[in-house]
Tab-separated table of C-alpha atoms in Angstrom:
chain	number	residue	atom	x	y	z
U	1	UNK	CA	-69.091	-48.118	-22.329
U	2	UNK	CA	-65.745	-46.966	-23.911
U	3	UNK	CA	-64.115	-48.829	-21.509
U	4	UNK	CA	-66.460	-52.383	-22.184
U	5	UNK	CA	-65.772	-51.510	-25.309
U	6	UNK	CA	-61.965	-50.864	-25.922
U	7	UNK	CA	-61.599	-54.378	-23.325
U	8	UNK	CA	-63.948	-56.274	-25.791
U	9	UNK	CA	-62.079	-55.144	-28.969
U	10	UNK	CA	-58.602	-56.167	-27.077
U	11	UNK	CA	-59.996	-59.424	-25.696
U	12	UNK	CA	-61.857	-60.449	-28.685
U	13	UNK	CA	-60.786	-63.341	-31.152
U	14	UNK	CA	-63.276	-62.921	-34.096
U	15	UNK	CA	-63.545	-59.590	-36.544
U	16	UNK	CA	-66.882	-59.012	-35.532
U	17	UNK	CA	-66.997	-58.691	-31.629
U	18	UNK	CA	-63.806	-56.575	-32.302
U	19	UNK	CA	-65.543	-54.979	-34.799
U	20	UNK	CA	-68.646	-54.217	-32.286
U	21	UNK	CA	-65.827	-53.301	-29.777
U	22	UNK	CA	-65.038	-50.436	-31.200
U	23	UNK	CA	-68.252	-49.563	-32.388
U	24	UNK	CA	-69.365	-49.122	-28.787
U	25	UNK	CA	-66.334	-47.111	-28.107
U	26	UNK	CA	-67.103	-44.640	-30.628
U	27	UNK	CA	-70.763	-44.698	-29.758
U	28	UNK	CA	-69.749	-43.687	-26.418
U	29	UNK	CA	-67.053	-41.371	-26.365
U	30	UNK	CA	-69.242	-38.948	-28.743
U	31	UNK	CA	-71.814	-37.440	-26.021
U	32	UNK	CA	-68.061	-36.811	-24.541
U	33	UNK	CA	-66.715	-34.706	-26.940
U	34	UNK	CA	-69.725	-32.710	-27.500
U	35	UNK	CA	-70.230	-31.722	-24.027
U	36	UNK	CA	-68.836	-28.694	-24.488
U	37	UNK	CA	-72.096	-26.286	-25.380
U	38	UNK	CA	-70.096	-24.806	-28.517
U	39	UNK	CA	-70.267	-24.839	-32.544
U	40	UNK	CA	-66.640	-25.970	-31.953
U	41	UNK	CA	-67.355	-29.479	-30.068
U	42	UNK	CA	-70.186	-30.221	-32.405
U	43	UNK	CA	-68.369	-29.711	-35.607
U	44	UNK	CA	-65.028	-31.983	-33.503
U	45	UNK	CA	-67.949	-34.943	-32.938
U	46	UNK	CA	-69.036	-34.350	-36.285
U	47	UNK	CA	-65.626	-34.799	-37.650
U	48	UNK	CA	-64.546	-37.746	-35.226
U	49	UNK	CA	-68.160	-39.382	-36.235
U	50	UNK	CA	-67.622	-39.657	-39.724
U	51	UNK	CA	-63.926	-40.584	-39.597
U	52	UNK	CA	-64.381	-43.541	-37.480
U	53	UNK	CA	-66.994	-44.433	-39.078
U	54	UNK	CA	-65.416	-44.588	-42.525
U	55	UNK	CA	-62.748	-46.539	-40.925
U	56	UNK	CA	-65.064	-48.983	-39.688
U	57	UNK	CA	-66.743	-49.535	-42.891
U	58	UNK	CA	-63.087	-50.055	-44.279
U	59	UNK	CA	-62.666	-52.811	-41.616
U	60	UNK	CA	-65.673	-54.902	-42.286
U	61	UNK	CA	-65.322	-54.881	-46.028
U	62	UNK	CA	-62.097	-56.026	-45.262
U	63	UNK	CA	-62.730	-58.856	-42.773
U	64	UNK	CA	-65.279	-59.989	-45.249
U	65	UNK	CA	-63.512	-60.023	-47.818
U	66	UNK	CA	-60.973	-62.057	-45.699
U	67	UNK	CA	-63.902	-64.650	-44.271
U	68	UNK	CA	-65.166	-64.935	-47.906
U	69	UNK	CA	-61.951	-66.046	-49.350
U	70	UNK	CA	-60.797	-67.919	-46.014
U	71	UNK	CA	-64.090	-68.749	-44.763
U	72	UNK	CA	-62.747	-67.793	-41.098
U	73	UNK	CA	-63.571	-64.736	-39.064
U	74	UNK	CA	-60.710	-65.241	-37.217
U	75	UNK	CA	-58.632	-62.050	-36.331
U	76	UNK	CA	-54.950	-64.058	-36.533
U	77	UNK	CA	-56.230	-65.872	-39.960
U	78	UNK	CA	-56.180	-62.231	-41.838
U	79	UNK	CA	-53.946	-64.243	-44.828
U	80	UNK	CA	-55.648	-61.880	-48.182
U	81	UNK	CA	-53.436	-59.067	-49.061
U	82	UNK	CA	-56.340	-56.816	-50.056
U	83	UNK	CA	-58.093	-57.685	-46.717
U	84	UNK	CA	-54.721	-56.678	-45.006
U	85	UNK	CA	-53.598	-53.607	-46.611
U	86	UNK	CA	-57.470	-52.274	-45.935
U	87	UNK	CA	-57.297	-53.348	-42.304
U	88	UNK	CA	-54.555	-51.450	-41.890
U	89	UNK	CA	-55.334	-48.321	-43.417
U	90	UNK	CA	-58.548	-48.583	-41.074
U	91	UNK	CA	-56.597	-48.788	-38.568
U	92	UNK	CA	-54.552	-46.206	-38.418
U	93	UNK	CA	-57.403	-44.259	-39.574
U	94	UNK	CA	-58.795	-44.790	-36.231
U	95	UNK	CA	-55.349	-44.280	-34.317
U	96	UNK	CA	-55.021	-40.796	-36.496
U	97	UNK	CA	-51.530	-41.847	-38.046
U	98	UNK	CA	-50.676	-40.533	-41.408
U	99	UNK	CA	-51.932	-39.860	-44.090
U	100	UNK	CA	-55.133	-40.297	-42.664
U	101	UNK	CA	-54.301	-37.772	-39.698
U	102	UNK	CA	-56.427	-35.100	-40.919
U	103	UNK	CA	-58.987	-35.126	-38.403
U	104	UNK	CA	-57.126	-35.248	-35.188
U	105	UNK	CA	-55.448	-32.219	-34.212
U	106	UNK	CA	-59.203	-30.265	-35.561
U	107	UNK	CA	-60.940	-33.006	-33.093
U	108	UNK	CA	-58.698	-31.918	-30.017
U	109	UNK	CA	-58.894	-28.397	-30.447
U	110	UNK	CA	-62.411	-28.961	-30.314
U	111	UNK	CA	-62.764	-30.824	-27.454
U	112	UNK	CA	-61.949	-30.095	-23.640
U	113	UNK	CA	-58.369	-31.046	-22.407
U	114	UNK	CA	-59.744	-33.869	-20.942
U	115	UNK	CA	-61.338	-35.530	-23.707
U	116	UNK	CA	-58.202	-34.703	-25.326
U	117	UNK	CA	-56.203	-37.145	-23.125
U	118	UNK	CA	-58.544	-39.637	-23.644
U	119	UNK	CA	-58.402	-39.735	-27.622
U	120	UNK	CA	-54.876	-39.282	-27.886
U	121	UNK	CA	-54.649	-41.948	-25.123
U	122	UNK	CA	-57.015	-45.125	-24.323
U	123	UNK	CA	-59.015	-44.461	-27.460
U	124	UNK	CA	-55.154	-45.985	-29.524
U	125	UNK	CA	-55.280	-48.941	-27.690
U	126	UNK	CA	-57.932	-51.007	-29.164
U	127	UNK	CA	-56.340	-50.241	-33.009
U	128	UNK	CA	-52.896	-50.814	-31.666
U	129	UNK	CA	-53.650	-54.059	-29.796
U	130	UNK	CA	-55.235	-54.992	-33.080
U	131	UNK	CA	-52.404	-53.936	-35.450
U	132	UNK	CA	-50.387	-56.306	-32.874
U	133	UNK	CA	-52.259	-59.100	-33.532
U	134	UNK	CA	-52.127	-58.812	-37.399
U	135	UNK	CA	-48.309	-57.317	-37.279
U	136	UNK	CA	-46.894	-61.144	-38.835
U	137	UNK	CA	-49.628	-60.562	-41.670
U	138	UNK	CA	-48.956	-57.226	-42.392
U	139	UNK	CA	-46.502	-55.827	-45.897
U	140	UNK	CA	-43.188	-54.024	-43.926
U	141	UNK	CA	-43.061	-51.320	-46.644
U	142	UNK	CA	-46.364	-50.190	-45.691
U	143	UNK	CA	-45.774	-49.475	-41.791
U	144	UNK	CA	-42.665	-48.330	-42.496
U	145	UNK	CA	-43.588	-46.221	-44.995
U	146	UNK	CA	-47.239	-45.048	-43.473
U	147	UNK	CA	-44.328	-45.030	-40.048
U	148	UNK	CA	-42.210	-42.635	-41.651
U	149	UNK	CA	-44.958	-40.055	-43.018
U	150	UNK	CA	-46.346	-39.852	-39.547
U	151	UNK	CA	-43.011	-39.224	-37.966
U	152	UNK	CA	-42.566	-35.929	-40.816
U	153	UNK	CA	-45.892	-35.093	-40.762
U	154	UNK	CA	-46.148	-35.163	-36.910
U	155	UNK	CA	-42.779	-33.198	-37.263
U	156	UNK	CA	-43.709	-30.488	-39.569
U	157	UNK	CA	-47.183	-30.001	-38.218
U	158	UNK	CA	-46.560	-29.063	-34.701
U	159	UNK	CA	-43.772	-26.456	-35.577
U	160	UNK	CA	-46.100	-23.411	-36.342
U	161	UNK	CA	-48.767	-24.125	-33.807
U	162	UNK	CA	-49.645	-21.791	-30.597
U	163	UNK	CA	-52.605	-23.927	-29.256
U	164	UNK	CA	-51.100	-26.445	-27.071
U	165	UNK	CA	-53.976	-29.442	-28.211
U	166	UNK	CA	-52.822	-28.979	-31.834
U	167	UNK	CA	-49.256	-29.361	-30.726
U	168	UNK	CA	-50.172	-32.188	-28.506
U	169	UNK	CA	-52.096	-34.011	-31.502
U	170	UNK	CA	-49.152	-33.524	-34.212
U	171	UNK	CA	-46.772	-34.983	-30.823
U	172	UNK	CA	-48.987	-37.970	-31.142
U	173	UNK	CA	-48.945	-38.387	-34.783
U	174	UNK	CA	-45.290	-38.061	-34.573
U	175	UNK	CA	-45.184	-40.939	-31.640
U	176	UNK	CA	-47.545	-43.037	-33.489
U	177	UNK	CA	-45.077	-43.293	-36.467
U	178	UNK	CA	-42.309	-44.519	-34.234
U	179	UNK	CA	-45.057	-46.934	-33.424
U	180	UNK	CA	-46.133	-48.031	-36.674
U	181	UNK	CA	-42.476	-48.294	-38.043
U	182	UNK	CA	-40.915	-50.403	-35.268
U	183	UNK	CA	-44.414	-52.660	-35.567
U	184	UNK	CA	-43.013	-54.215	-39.361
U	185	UNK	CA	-39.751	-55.738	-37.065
U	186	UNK	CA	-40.943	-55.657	-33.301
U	187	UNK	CA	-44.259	-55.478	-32.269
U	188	UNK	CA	-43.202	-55.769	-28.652
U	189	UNK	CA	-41.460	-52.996	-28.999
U	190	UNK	CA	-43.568	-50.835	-30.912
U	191	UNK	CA	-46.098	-51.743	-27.638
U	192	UNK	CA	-43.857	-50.862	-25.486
U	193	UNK	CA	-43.265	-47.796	-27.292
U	194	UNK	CA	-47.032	-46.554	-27.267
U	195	UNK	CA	-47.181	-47.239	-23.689
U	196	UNK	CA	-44.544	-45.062	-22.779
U	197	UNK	CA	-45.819	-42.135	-24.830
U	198	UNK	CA	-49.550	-42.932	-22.890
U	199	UNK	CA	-47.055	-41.970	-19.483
U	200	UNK	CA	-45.944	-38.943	-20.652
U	201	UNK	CA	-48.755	-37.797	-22.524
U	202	UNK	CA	-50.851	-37.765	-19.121
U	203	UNK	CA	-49.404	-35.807	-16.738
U	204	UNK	CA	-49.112	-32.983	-19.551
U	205	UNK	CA	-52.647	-32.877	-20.322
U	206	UNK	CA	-53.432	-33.653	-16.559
U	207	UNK	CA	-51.091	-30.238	-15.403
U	208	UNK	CA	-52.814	-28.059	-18.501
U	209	UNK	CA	-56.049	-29.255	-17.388
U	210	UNK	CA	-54.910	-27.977	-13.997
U	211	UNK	CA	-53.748	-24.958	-14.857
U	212	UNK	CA	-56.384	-24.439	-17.831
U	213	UNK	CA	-53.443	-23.932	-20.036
U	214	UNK	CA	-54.474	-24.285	-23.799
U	215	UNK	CA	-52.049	-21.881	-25.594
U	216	UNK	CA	-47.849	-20.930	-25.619
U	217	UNK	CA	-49.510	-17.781	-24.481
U	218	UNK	CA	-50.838	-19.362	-21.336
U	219	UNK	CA	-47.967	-21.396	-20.247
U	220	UNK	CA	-45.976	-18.687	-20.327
U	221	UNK	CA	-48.078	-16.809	-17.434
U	222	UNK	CA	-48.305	-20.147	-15.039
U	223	UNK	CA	-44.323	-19.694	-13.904
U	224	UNK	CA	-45.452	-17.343	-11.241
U	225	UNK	CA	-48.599	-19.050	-10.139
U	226	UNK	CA	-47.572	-23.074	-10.364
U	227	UNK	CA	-43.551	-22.931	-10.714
U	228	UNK	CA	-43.260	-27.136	-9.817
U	229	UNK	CA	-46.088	-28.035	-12.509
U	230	UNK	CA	-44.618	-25.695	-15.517
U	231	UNK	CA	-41.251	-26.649	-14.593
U	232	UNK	CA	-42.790	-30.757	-14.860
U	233	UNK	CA	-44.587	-29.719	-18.608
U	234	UNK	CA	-41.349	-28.586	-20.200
U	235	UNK	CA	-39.388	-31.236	-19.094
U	236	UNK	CA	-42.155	-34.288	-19.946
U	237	UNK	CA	-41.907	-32.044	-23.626
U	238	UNK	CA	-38.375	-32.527	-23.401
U	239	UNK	CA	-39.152	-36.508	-22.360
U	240	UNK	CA	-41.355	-37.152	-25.242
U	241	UNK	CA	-39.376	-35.610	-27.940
U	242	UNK	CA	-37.286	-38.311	-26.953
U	243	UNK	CA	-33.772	-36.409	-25.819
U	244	UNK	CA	-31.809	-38.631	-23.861
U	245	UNK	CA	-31.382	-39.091	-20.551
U	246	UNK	CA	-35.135	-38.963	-20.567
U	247	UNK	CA	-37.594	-41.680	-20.343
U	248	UNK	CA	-38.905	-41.231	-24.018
U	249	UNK	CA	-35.122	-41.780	-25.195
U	250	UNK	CA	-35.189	-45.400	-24.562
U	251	UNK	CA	-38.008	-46.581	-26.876
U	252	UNK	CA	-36.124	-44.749	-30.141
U	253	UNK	CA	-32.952	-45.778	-29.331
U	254	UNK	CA	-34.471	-49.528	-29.063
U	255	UNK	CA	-36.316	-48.509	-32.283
U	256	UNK	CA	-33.222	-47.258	-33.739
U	257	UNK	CA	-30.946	-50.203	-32.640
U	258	UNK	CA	-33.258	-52.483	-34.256
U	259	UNK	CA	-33.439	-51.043	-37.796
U	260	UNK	CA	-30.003	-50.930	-37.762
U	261	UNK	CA	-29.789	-54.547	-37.057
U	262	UNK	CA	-31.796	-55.273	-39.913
U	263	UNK	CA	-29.453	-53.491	-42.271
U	264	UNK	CA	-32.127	-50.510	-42.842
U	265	UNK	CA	-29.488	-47.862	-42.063
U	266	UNK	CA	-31.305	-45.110	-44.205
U	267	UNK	CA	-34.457	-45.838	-42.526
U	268	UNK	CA	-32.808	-44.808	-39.328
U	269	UNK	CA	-31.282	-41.803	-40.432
U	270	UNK	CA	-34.443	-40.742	-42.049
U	271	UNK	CA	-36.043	-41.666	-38.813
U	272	UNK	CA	-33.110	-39.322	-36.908
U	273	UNK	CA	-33.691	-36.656	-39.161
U	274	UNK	CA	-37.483	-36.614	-38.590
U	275	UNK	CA	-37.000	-36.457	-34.702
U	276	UNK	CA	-34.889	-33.732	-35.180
U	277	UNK	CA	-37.576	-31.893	-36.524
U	278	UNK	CA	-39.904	-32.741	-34.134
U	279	UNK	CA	-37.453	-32.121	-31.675
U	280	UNK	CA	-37.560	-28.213	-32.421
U	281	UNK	CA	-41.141	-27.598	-31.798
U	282	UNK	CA	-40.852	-29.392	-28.657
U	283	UNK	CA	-37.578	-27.215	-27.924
U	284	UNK	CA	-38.808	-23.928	-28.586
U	285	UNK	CA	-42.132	-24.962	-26.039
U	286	UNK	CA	-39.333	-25.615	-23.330
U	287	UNK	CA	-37.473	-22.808	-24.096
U	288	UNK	CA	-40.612	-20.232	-23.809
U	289	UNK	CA	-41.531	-21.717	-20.317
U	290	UNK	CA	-37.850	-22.181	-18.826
U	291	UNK	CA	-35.803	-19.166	-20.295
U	292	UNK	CA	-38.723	-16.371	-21.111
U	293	UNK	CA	-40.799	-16.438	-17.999
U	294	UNK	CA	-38.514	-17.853	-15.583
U	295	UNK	CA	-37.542	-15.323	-12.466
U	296	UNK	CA	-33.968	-16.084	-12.911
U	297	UNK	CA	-33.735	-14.042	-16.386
């Protein structure tokens, strides 16, 4: 069912089979969280529940709004600027991105790791593939700016953490604003971007799940047991901060190279600056595996 219904969203024309898309998703994908016999997973599906649904009330006032003043249901006819702005708080209500982030990183602490990877994963590609399709319709200055508070919050947020699924949800808050940012001038790119972050992100939850790592305290006890797997986690960390010559360097340096084409120089240095802060949380994680528990030292 998530999977009918994350296909149906992305394959869908009309609000309202997009609409009852990801209704089905979220229908389904609760049971999943809450398998987890604990106060914990209830309280995460509880919190997930009322989130999405929220943002799916926000999305069909606003495609009504649209159809009442267009008298269209179509998705790529989304011309009111109420209707828009709404849609797109919706969705990156859904996605998690800031300032509507809230419930995410207390969702995947909740959950198992797996369930983890699949929020912070396939559950973002129905809203993206939806953003993409509105993108021409959609005000700059609110993805960029909605883009840019991600990107600090995402930043700020994972700095202090010790349970690996908080740091893994701030990591995709921080991604997501990359994503939302770039989507105002490229929304190839800002695909491209998500997808790339969707590689990373799964082998790391994939090799915690593996080694039932969930805290810094954990990973730094798997060196002896699973040396090729915690060597792979800090440098996929390193990857998806985005340090160059990794993988996740290429999307921001596309991102990058594109603002800077469009004469928004201080966007990109604000969006430098953010990484960099990101970039330390991700650092010190890499550091703790590779320097503290390695044999060599």
């Amino acid at each position: 069912s998530i999977i009918m219904g994350t296909i149906m969203t992305m394959s869908s024309s009309n609000w309202l089979m997009a609409w009852i898309g990801l209704e089905l998703n979220m229908l389904a994908i609760l049971p999943i969280i809450s398998k987890p016999k604990t106060t914990r997973a209830s309280e995460a599906t509880i919190k997930y529940f009322l989130t999405q649904a929220i943002a799916s009330a926000m999305m069909l006032l606003s495609s009504t709004t649209n159809a009442w003043q267009t008298g269209s249901w179509d998705i790529l006819e989304l011309k009111n600027n109420f209707s828009t702005t709404i849609m797109t708080l919706s969705l990156m209500m859904k996605m998690g991105a800031a300032p509507i982030h809230f419930w995410l990183p207390e969702v995947l602490q909740g959950t198992t790791l797996q369930t983890a990877l699949l929020i912070t994963t396939w559950q973002k590609l129905a809203p993206i593939s939806l953003m993409y399709m509105i993108s021409n319709n959609i005000q700059p200055a609110l993805l960029m700016s909605a883009g840019i508070l991600s990107m600090i919050v995402g930043g700020l947020g994972g700095i202090n953490q010790t349970q690996l699924r908080k740091t893994m949800a701030y990591s995709s808050i921080n991604n997501l604003g990359w994503t939302i940012m770039i989507m105002a001038l490229s929304p190839n790119l800002a695909v491209m971007n998500i997808f790339i972050y969707m590689i990373m992100t799964t082998p790391i939850f994939l090799m915690m799940t593996s080694t039932s790592t969930k805290t810094l305290q954990n990973l730094t006890t798997t060196w002896t047991t699973s040396t090729a797997t915690t060597l792979s986690i800090a440098l996929l960390m390193l990857s998806t901060s985005g340090l160059p010559p990794f993988t996740g360097f290429l999307p921001k340096m596309l991102a990058l190279n594109e603002l800077i084409t469009q004469k928004l120089t201080t966007l990109a240095t604000l969006a430098i600056m953010t990484s960099l802060v990101s970039l330390l949380f991700y650092l010190r994680i890499t550091y703790l595996i590779m320097v503290l528990t390695s044999p060599m030292t």
